[in-house]
Amino acid sequence: MSLPLFIARKYIRSKKNSGFISFISAITIIGIALGVAVLIIAITVLNGFENAVTDKIINLNSHIKITGFGDRNLPSYKNVIPKIQNRLDTNLKSISPFVAKYAVIGSKRFDEGITLLGLHKELDNSNIKKYIVEGEYKFGKTNDLSNLIIGKKLADKLFLKLGSKVTLFGLRGDKPPSLDYPPVIQQFIITGIYESGMSKYDDEIIYSDMKTVQQMFEVGDQVSGYNIQVTDISKVDLLADDLHVFLGYPYYARSIFKVHQSIFSWLELQRKPIPLILGLIIIVAVFNIVGTILMLVLERTKDIGILKSLGARRNSIIKLFIYQGLYLSFIGIAFGNAAAFILSKLQKELEIISIPDSVYFISKVPISIEWEIYFIISAIAFTLCLLASIIPSLIASKISPISAIRFE
């Protein structure tokens, strides 16, 4: 063991340190621990939030959505699907036509504006069935009424349950109401309730059979668009652009990242404050380490003089105080990692903290524990603490032996 390390260990374990020095050391350790813990938790929550929202958006939507310009209806899908299949070839996983119409759903107590989504029975490639919490995901008819699947939030708002009968109102042939085109009215029965955790869907979108919706709105065999799932989502933007050019007007093909561009841009925006947070933590850590080691230098000034008079080199004095700084840093970083992991694990398992899903798309603060984040932040913190330890250590190494021995 080198002499500087041996002496540093003796200093660290010594019970003769003044109470003030011990207090300053404790504050330094706490400051480093808090900084490391806060940064790890912030990135853990941010990554968890981004992963949770992205996964839900991808699960609840198609990779590529084709609609008509201006929400106009598109011709029968029977001639269009083969063209898309040939164009995408092995990149295509599945394709399903759909009909989407704005409507009003009425119960005995309230009315609510919604989007009625008609899905193809055989070609349906949606993932809504994964989120069914009551009833079943099945299209067709029950007691001569068409089946309807609604979100739990909407069901609670309208005091509806499985088996409830509801009335839907819409525009006949997508034309404004008039004597020639009175609104369409049809009764449905609720056979399924889903809960995705995203109020945008649970409160606004309901599902039924595509043919039922076509007949209700009197649009013949026209569709609103196509939901496409691809084999490799990393290619989705290129494939969507290619389809957009290939199909031409009036088809409008967009990738999931463009359909929900505002959400993904918002997620990206959440990462902007991270450098600022990191900068503030760095400043606090540096000042803590510098201040603490300077106090240690003052406390050990006589010892420095004695060591120098016995032949200790300048490098040995520098190493002596750097080792003490690294020791404090290591303790602080270890405590910070432990605190971050425990708090993250508690939130992940118990979901203690809730957030409004109407604002954040999910109801609980999500957590994504990634060990590389712990390692990277710990490495950065340790490196910065090492650099911060050098400044006061250099000051200590320049102290004159005679002045140090006389120091009171």
Tab-separated table of C-alpha atoms in Angstrom:
chain	number	residue	atom	x	y	z
A	1	MET	CA	0.000	0.000	0.000
A	2	SER	CA	1.375	3.450	-0.912
A	3	LEU	CA	2.164	5.931	1.871
A	4	PRO	CA	-0.438	8.580	0.766
A	5	LEU	CA	-3.194	5.953	0.698
A	6	PHE	CA	-2.146	4.586	4.098
A	7	ILE	CA	-2.196	8.049	5.694
A	8	ALA	CA	-5.480	8.948	3.973
A	9	ARG	CA	-7.098	5.836	5.478
A	10	LYS	CA	-5.783	6.782	8.906
A	11	TYR	CA	-7.212	10.296	8.548
A	12	ILE	CA	-10.571	8.982	7.398
A	13	ARG	CA	-10.842	6.531	10.306
A	14	SER	CA	-9.426	8.945	12.860
A	15	LYS	CA	-11.755	9.926	15.698
A	16	LYS	CA	-9.777	13.097	16.343
A	17	ASN	CA	-11.382	15.057	13.517
A	18	SER	CA	-13.195	18.146	14.792
A	19	GLY	CA	-16.963	18.075	14.889
A	20	PHE	CA	-17.067	20.841	12.283
A	21	ILE	CA	-14.988	18.803	9.823
A	22	SER	CA	-17.198	15.771	10.385
A	23	PHE	CA	-20.275	17.924	9.799
A	24	ILE	CA	-18.837	19.349	6.550
A	25	SER	CA	-17.913	15.847	5.369
A	26	ALA	CA	-21.440	14.629	6.108
A	27	ILE	CA	-22.933	17.569	4.192
A	28	THR	CA	-20.644	16.773	1.245
A	29	ILE	CA	-21.684	13.112	1.206
A	30	ILE	CA	-25.371	14.051	1.454
A	31	GLY	CA	-25.012	16.644	-1.319
A	32	ILE	CA	-23.361	14.171	-3.690
A	33	ALA	CA	-25.881	11.452	-2.789
A	34	LEU	CA	-28.847	13.771	-3.413
A	35	GLY	CA	-27.422	14.981	-6.712
A	36	VAL	CA	-26.775	11.461	-7.997
A	37	ALA	CA	-30.142	10.154	-6.747
A	38	VAL	CA	-32.134	13.052	-8.227
A	39	LEU	CA	-30.464	12.739	-11.621
A	40	ILE	CA	-30.875	8.940	-11.765
A	41	ILE	CA	-34.534	9.142	-10.713
A	42	ALA	CA	-35.222	11.949	-13.200
A	43	ILE	CA	-33.794	9.950	-16.112
A	44	THR	CA	-35.427	6.735	-14.842
A	45	VAL	CA	-38.850	8.398	-14.789
A	46	LEU	CA	-38.227	10.124	-18.111
A	47	ASN	CA	-37.229	6.865	-19.823
A	48	GLY	CA	-40.126	5.027	-18.211
A	49	PHE	CA	-42.569	7.711	-19.276
A	50	GLU	CA	-41.259	7.741	-22.839
A	51	ASN	CA	-41.345	3.929	-23.086
A	52	ALA	CA	-44.841	3.658	-21.568
A	53	VAL	CA	-46.411	6.328	-23.774
A	54	THR	CA	-44.634	5.104	-26.918
A	55	ASP	CA	-45.668	1.487	-26.280
A	56	LYS	CA	-49.280	2.461	-25.700
A	57	ILE	CA	-49.458	4.647	-28.790
A	58	ILE	CA	-47.933	1.874	-30.916
A	59	ASN	CA	-50.238	-0.766	-29.395
A	60	LEU	CA	-53.352	1.345	-29.859
A	61	ASN	CA	-52.545	2.491	-33.386
A	62	SER	CA	-51.310	1.149	-36.680
A	63	HIS	CA	-47.740	1.682	-37.847
A	64	ILE	CA	-49.016	3.330	-41.020
A	65	LYS	CA	-52.405	4.987	-41.363
A	66	ILE	CA	-53.875	5.688	-44.788
A	67	THR	CA	-56.819	8.090	-44.948
A	68	GLY	CA	-58.420	10.315	-47.548
A	69	PHE	CA	-57.462	13.969	-47.926
A	70	GLY	CA	-59.889	16.092	-45.932
A	71	ASP	CA	-61.288	12.961	-44.249
A	72	ARG	CA	-63.105	12.053	-47.447
A	73	ASN	CA	-64.299	8.506	-47.993
A	74	LEU	CA	-62.186	6.149	-50.104
A	75	PRO	CA	-63.373	3.546	-52.642
A	76	SER	CA	-63.934	-0.111	-51.750
A	77	TYR	CA	-60.923	-1.788	-50.178
A	78	LYS	CA	-61.130	-4.912	-52.352
A	79	ASN	CA	-59.045	-3.472	-55.200
A	80	VAL	CA	-56.753	-1.359	-53.041
A	81	ILE	CA	-55.467	-3.933	-50.549
A	82	PRO	CA	-53.802	-6.136	-53.243
A	83	LYS	CA	-51.919	-3.062	-54.551
A	84	ILE	CA	-50.629	-2.228	-51.089
A	85	GLN	CA	-49.687	-5.860	-50.438
A	86	ASN	CA	-47.665	-6.015	-53.656
A	87	ARG	CA	-45.986	-2.697	-52.953
A	88	LEU	CA	-44.922	-3.471	-49.389
A	89	ASP	CA	-44.186	-7.138	-50.111
A	90	THR	CA	-42.229	-8.673	-47.190
A	91	ASN	CA	-42.398	-5.416	-45.211
A	92	LEU	CA	-46.130	-5.928	-44.694
A	93	LYS	CA	-47.322	-7.676	-41.553
A	94	SER	CA	-51.062	-6.997	-41.826
A	95	ILE	CA	-53.550	-4.557	-43.323
A	96	SER	CA	-57.107	-3.795	-42.300
A	97	PRO	CA	-59.676	-1.308	-43.657
A	98	PHE	CA	-61.709	0.790	-41.238
A	99	VAL	CA	-64.556	3.285	-41.170
A	100	ALA	CA	-64.314	6.195	-38.718
A	101	LYS	CA	-67.271	8.515	-38.125
A	102	TYR	CA	-68.058	11.237	-35.647
A	103	ALA	CA	-71.206	10.542	-33.663
A	104	VAL	CA	-73.048	11.326	-30.464
A	105	ILE	CA	-73.655	8.552	-27.961
A	106	GLY	CA	-76.694	8.973	-25.759
A	107	SER	CA	-77.595	7.264	-22.503
A	108	LYS	CA	-80.547	7.862	-20.197
A	109	ARG	CA	-78.651	10.633	-18.393
A	110	PHE	CA	-76.076	12.205	-20.708
A	111	ASP	CA	-74.925	12.616	-24.305
A	112	GLU	CA	-71.289	12.645	-25.393
A	113	GLY	CA	-69.451	13.278	-28.669
A	114	ILE	CA	-67.285	10.329	-29.742
A	115	THR	CA	-65.547	8.699	-32.711
A	116	LEU	CA	-67.172	5.468	-33.862
A	117	LEU	CA	-64.563	3.159	-35.378
A	118	GLY	CA	-65.810	0.318	-37.551
A	119	LEU	CA	-63.298	-2.533	-37.898
A	120	HIS	CA	-63.268	-5.422	-40.371
A	121	LYS	CA	-64.158	-8.719	-38.661
A	122	GLU	CA	-61.701	-10.946	-40.516
A	123	LEU	CA	-58.881	-8.476	-41.252
A	124	ASP	CA	-58.901	-6.623	-37.915
A	125	ASN	CA	-55.307	-5.998	-36.768
A	126	SER	CA	-55.967	-3.702	-33.800
A	127	ASN	CA	-54.715	-4.467	-30.296
A	128	ILE	CA	-57.787	-3.264	-28.426
A	129	LYS	CA	-58.606	-6.854	-27.437
A	130	LYS	CA	-55.554	-6.748	-25.139
A	131	TYR	CA	-57.178	-3.996	-23.085
A	132	ILE	CA	-60.619	-5.565	-22.582
A	133	VAL	CA	-61.453	-5.499	-18.847
A	134	GLU	CA	-65.131	-6.482	-18.999
A	135	GLY	CA	-67.088	-8.560	-21.483
A	136	GLU	CA	-65.453	-9.701	-24.709
A	137	TYR	CA	-64.025	-8.352	-27.917
A	138	LYS	CA	-66.568	-9.647	-30.389
A	139	PHE	CA	-68.408	-8.037	-33.266
A	140	GLY	CA	-71.797	-9.075	-34.583
A	141	LYS	CA	-75.202	-8.844	-32.933
A	142	THR	CA	-76.694	-9.601	-29.528
A	143	ASN	CA	-80.489	-9.695	-29.150
A	144	ASP	CA	-80.805	-8.162	-32.645
A	145	LEU	CA	-78.667	-5.170	-31.605
A	146	SER	CA	-75.179	-4.517	-32.972
A	147	ASN	CA	-72.350	-5.048	-30.490
A	148	LEU	CA	-70.441	-2.025	-29.223
A	149	ILE	CA	-67.128	-1.809	-27.359
A	150	ILE	CA	-66.499	1.343	-25.341
A	151	GLY	CA	-63.809	2.718	-23.030
A	152	LYS	CA	-64.153	2.351	-19.274
A	153	LYS	CA	-63.837	6.075	-18.681
A	154	LEU	CA	-66.688	6.811	-21.094
A	155	ALA	CA	-68.785	4.026	-19.580
A	156	ASP	CA	-68.312	5.450	-16.084
A	157	LYS	CA	-69.111	8.962	-17.277
A	158	LEU	CA	-72.380	7.848	-18.895
A	159	PHE	CA	-73.213	5.313	-16.142
A	160	LEU	CA	-73.106	2.424	-18.609
A	161	LYS	CA	-72.243	-1.228	-18.047
A	162	LEU	CA	-72.206	-4.526	-19.935
A	163	GLY	CA	-75.596	-5.116	-21.523
A	164	SER	CA	-76.560	-1.429	-21.476
A	165	LYS	CA	-78.387	-0.213	-24.566
A	166	VAL	CA	-77.221	3.066	-26.076
A	167	THR	CA	-78.318	5.206	-28.999
A	168	LEU	CA	-75.902	6.692	-31.528
A	169	PHE	CA	-76.655	9.758	-33.653
A	170	GLY	CA	-74.699	10.690	-36.776
A	171	LEU	CA	-74.761	12.422	-40.158
A	172	ARG	CA	-76.448	10.519	-42.963
A	173	GLY	CA	-74.045	10.129	-45.884
A	174	ASP	CA	-71.686	12.628	-44.202
A	175	LYS	CA	-74.023	15.445	-45.261
A	176	PRO	CA	-75.286	18.284	-43.030
A	177	PRO	CA	-78.721	17.558	-41.506
A	178	SER	CA	-81.665	18.630	-43.666
A	179	LEU	CA	-85.123	17.460	-44.644
A	180	ASP	CA	-83.545	15.298	-47.354
A	181	TYR	CA	-80.749	14.017	-45.096
A	182	PRO	CA	-82.043	13.641	-41.529
A	183	PRO	CA	-79.560	12.369	-38.909
A	184	VAL	CA	-79.087	8.614	-38.641
A	185	ILE	CA	-80.084	6.962	-35.384
A	186	GLN	CA	-79.229	3.420	-34.331
A	187	GLN	CA	-79.325	1.486	-31.091
A	188	PHE	CA	-76.395	-0.664	-29.918
A	189	ILE	CA	-75.710	-2.958	-26.984
A	190	ILE	CA	-72.479	-2.796	-24.974
A	191	THR	CA	-70.727	-6.167	-25.055
A	192	GLY	CA	-67.192	-5.091	-24.144
A	193	ILE	CA	-65.415	-2.443	-22.072
A	194	TYR	CA	-61.720	-1.659	-22.572
A	195	GLU	CA	-59.240	0.343	-20.517
A	196	SER	CA	-56.003	1.440	-22.167
A	197	GLY	CA	-55.020	3.954	-19.498
A	198	MET	CA	-55.012	6.785	-22.054
A	199	SER	CA	-58.028	9.054	-21.698
A	200	LYS	CA	-57.769	10.139	-25.339
A	201	TYR	CA	-58.925	6.636	-26.283
A	202	ASP	CA	-60.916	5.475	-23.251
A	203	ASP	CA	-63.053	8.607	-23.296
A	204	GLU	CA	-63.428	9.266	-27.024
A	205	ILE	CA	-63.250	6.130	-29.207
A	206	ILE	CA	-65.774	3.295	-29.404
A	207	TYR	CA	-65.650	0.235	-31.662
A	208	SER	CA	-68.099	-1.790	-33.712
A	209	ASP	CA	-68.248	-3.891	-36.872
A	210	MET	CA	-67.263	-2.105	-40.091
A	211	LYS	CA	-70.319	-3.234	-42.072
A	212	THR	CA	-72.616	-2.033	-39.294
A	213	VAL	CA	-71.037	1.433	-39.406
A	214	GLN	CA	-71.174	1.541	-43.227
A	215	GLN	CA	-74.867	0.688	-43.185
A	216	MET	CA	-75.651	3.122	-40.380
A	217	PHE	CA	-74.015	6.081	-42.135
A	218	GLU	CA	-75.144	4.942	-45.605
A	219	VAL	CA	-71.708	5.108	-47.249
A	220	GLY	CA	-72.025	1.850	-49.215
A	221	ASP	CA	-68.739	-0.064	-49.455
A	222	GLN	CA	-66.594	3.040	-48.986
A	223	VAL	CA	-64.016	3.130	-46.186
A	224	SER	CA	-62.266	5.858	-44.219
A	225	GLY	CA	-58.824	4.327	-44.530
A	226	TYR	CA	-56.443	1.467	-43.758
A	227	ASN	CA	-54.478	0.407	-40.700
A	228	ILE	CA	-51.158	-1.158	-41.678
A	229	GLN	CA	-48.715	-3.052	-39.460
A	230	VAL	CA	-45.176	-3.531	-40.798
A	231	THR	CA	-42.514	-6.078	-39.892
A	232	ASP	CA	-39.856	-3.485	-38.989
A	233	ILE	CA	-41.081	-0.283	-37.346
A	234	SER	CA	-37.703	1.398	-37.887
A	235	LYS	CA	-38.573	1.574	-41.616
A	236	VAL	CA	-42.062	2.946	-41.054
A	237	ASP	CA	-41.353	6.536	-42.173
A	238	LEU	CA	-39.743	5.427	-45.450
A	239	LEU	CA	-42.527	2.937	-46.178
A	240	ALA	CA	-45.249	5.502	-45.425
A	241	ASP	CA	-43.648	8.074	-47.735
A	242	ASP	CA	-43.330	5.467	-50.481
A	243	LEU	CA	-47.005	4.478	-50.151
A	244	HIS	CA	-48.051	8.120	-50.183
A	245	VAL	CA	-46.345	8.649	-53.547
A	246	PHE	CA	-47.419	5.253	-54.913
A	247	LEU	CA	-51.137	5.590	-54.135
A	248	GLY	CA	-51.377	9.283	-55.002
A	249	TYR	CA	-54.390	11.541	-54.519
A	250	PRO	CA	-56.774	11.224	-52.652
A	251	TYR	CA	-54.841	8.752	-50.469
A	252	TYR	CA	-52.863	10.205	-47.582
A	253	ALA	CA	-50.339	7.808	-45.975
A	254	ARG	CA	-48.604	8.742	-42.719
A	255	SER	CA	-46.440	6.869	-40.246
A	256	ILE	CA	-47.431	6.600	-36.599
A	257	PHE	CA	-44.688	9.101	-35.744
A	258	LYS	CA	-46.249	11.716	-38.032
A	259	VAL	CA	-49.844	11.007	-37.022
A	260	HIS	CA	-48.845	11.566	-33.389
A	261	GLN	CA	-46.028	14.009	-34.077
A	262	SER	CA	-47.116	16.411	-31.319
A	263	ILE	CA	-46.870	13.675	-28.670
A	264	PHE	CA	-43.460	12.435	-29.808
A	265	SER	CA	-42.178	16.036	-30.042
A	266	TRP	CA	-43.452	16.629	-26.523
A	267	LEU	CA	-41.629	13.519	-25.292
A	268	GLU	CA	-38.433	14.763	-26.915
A	269	LEU	CA	-38.923	18.159	-25.264
A	270	GLN	CA	-38.903	16.511	-21.828
A	271	ARG	CA	-35.194	15.735	-22.297
A	272	LYS	CA	-34.221	19.383	-22.786
A	273	PRO	CA	-33.866	20.268	-19.058
A	274	ILE	CA	-31.548	17.299	-18.360
A	275	PRO	CA	-28.289	19.197	-19.216
A	276	LEU	CA	-29.403	22.056	-16.936
A	277	ILE	CA	-30.133	19.667	-14.060
A	278	LEU	CA	-26.810	17.901	-14.640
A	279	GLY	CA	-25.005	21.265	-14.684
A	280	LEU	CA	-26.514	22.362	-11.364
A	281	ILE	CA	-25.644	19.040	-9.751
A	282	ILE	CA	-22.071	19.324	-11.052
A	283	ILE	CA	-21.699	22.819	-9.583
A	284	VAL	CA	-23.005	21.718	-6.171
A	285	ALA	CA	-20.783	18.618	-6.147
A	286	VAL	CA	-17.667	20.578	-7.141
A	287	PHE	CA	-18.165	23.270	-4.491
A	288	ASN	CA	-18.881	20.649	-1.839
A	289	ILE	CA	-15.733	18.681	-2.586
A	290	VAL	CA	-13.505	21.763	-2.916
A	291	GLY	CA	-14.841	23.279	0.306
A	292	THR	CA	-14.541	20.057	2.275
A	293	ILE	CA	-10.973	19.305	1.223
A	294	LEU	CA	-9.911	22.899	1.908
A	295	MET	CA	-11.266	22.467	5.435
A	296	LEU	CA	-9.367	19.184	5.713
A	297	VAL	CA	-6.213	20.970	4.542
A	298	LEU	CA	-6.652	23.601	7.272
A	299	GLU	CA	-7.266	20.872	9.842
A	300	ARG	CA	-4.155	18.955	8.775
A	301	THR	CA	-1.808	21.872	8.077
A	302	LYS	CA	0.623	20.868	10.831
A	303	ASP	CA	0.611	17.286	9.581
A	304	ILE	CA	1.455	18.533	6.087
A	305	GLY	CA	4.441	20.444	7.509
A	306	ILE	CA	5.663	17.379	9.420
A	307	LEU	CA	5.300	15.121	6.376
A	308	LYS	CA	7.200	17.583	4.194
A	309	SER	CA	9.961	17.974	6.776
A	310	LEU	CA	10.302	14.175	6.797
A	311	GLY	CA	10.821	14.191	3.026
A	312	ALA	CA	7.310	13.689	1.647
A	313	ARG	CA	7.128	14.791	-1.959
A	314	ARG	CA	4.623	17.235	-3.368
A	315	ASN	CA	2.895	14.454	-5.348
A	316	SER	CA	2.404	12.473	-2.144
A	317	ILE	CA	0.627	15.410	-0.484
A	318	ILE	CA	-1.587	15.834	-3.564
A	319	LYS	CA	-2.490	12.133	-3.573
A	320	LEU	CA	-3.189	12.195	0.170
A	321	PHE	CA	-6.020	14.725	-0.168
A	322	ILE	CA	-7.267	13.406	-3.505
A	323	TYR	CA	-7.782	10.012	-1.850
A	324	GLN	CA	-9.840	11.656	0.886
A	325	GLY	CA	-11.934	13.474	-1.723
A	326	LEU	CA	-12.490	10.256	-3.644
A	327	TYR	CA	-13.486	8.475	-0.451
A	328	LEU	CA	-16.195	11.052	0.283
A	329	SER	CA	-17.289	10.908	-3.357
A	330	PHE	CA	-17.514	7.122	-3.344
A	331	ILE	CA	-19.666	7.100	-0.191
A	332	GLY	CA	-21.964	9.795	-1.612
A	333	ILE	CA	-22.311	8.085	-4.992
A	334	ALA	CA	-23.012	4.719	-3.337
A	335	PHE	CA	-25.733	6.217	-1.129
A	336	GLY	CA	-27.181	8.076	-4.128
A	337	ASN	CA	-27.385	4.893	-6.191
A	338	ALA	CA	-28.976	2.976	-3.324
A	339	ALA	CA	-31.566	5.698	-2.675
A	340	ALA	CA	-32.428	5.985	-6.377
A	341	PHE	CA	-32.850	2.221	-6.740
A	342	ILE	CA	-34.994	1.821	-3.606
A	343	LEU	CA	-37.314	4.722	-4.498
A	344	SER	CA	-37.580	3.588	-8.130
A	345	LYS	CA	-38.341	0.008	-7.091
A	346	LEU	CA	-41.031	1.153	-4.642
A	347	GLN	CA	-42.746	3.237	-7.324
A	348	LYS	CA	-42.476	0.463	-9.898
A	349	GLU	CA	-43.932	-2.202	-7.607
A	350	LEU	CA	-46.445	-0.206	-5.557
A	351	GLU	CA	-47.293	2.647	-7.991
A	352	ILE	CA	-47.407	5.120	-5.101
A	353	ILE	CA	-47.428	8.335	-7.158
A	354	SER	CA	-50.354	8.969	-9.505
A	355	ILE	CA	-50.647	11.551	-12.279
A	356	PRO	CA	-53.665	12.807	-14.269
A	357	ASP	CA	-53.972	10.611	-17.367
A	358	SER	CA	-55.879	13.369	-19.172
A	359	VAL	CA	-52.611	15.354	-19.230
A	360	TYR	CA	-49.867	12.705	-19.262
A	361	PHE	CA	-51.675	9.862	-21.114
A	362	ILE	CA	-50.964	7.435	-18.255
A	363	SER	CA	-52.255	7.305	-14.672
A	364	LYS	CA	-49.111	6.250	-12.736
A	365	VAL	CA	-45.546	7.574	-12.765
A	366	PRO	CA	-43.701	4.982	-14.891
A	367	ILE	CA	-40.245	3.673	-14.030
A	368	SER	CA	-37.617	2.150	-16.309
A	369	ILE	CA	-34.625	0.856	-14.312
A	370	GLU	CA	-31.617	0.701	-16.651
A	371	TRP	CA	-28.279	-0.214	-15.110
A	372	GLU	CA	-26.279	1.613	-17.758
A	373	ILE	CA	-27.854	4.876	-16.536
A	374	TYR	CA	-26.643	4.147	-13.006
A	375	PHE	CA	-23.156	3.369	-14.315
A	376	ILE	CA	-22.899	6.426	-16.593
A	377	ILE	CA	-24.108	8.909	-13.963
A	378	SER	CA	-21.884	7.355	-11.285
A	379	ALA	CA	-18.867	7.483	-13.605
A	380	ILE	CA	-19.512	11.133	-14.486
A	381	ALA	CA	-20.003	12.073	-10.822
A	382	PHE	CA	-16.842	10.222	-9.760
A	383	THR	CA	-14.766	11.857	-12.513
A	384	LEU	CA	-16.014	15.339	-11.621
A	385	CYS	CA	-15.342	14.764	-7.931
A	386	LEU	CA	-11.816	13.618	-8.803
A	387	LEU	CA	-11.200	16.808	-10.786
A	388	ALA	CA	-12.682	18.901	-7.972
A	389	SER	CA	-10.339	17.226	-5.460
A	390	ILE	CA	-7.254	18.281	-7.413
A	391	ILE	CA	-7.632	22.043	-6.804
A	392	PRO	CA	-7.415	22.040	-2.971
A	393	SER	CA	-4.864	19.196	-3.099
A	394	LEU	CA	-2.552	21.406	-5.180
A	395	ILE	CA	-2.984	24.184	-2.627
A	396	ALA	CA	-2.039	21.775	0.154
A	397	SER	CA	1.076	20.645	-1.711
A	398	LYS	CA	2.387	24.237	-1.944
A	399	ILE	CA	2.269	24.923	1.793
A	400	SER	CA	5.692	25.736	3.263
A	401	PRO	CA	6.832	23.137	5.849
A	402	ILE	CA	8.005	25.819	8.339
A	403	SER	CA	4.778	27.840	8.036
A	404	ALA	CA	2.721	24.673	8.352
A	405	ILE	CA	4.462	23.514	11.547
A	406	ARG	CA	3.986	26.969	13.134
A	407	PHE	CA	0.304	27.078	12.045
A	408	GLU	CA	-2.183	27.305	14.903
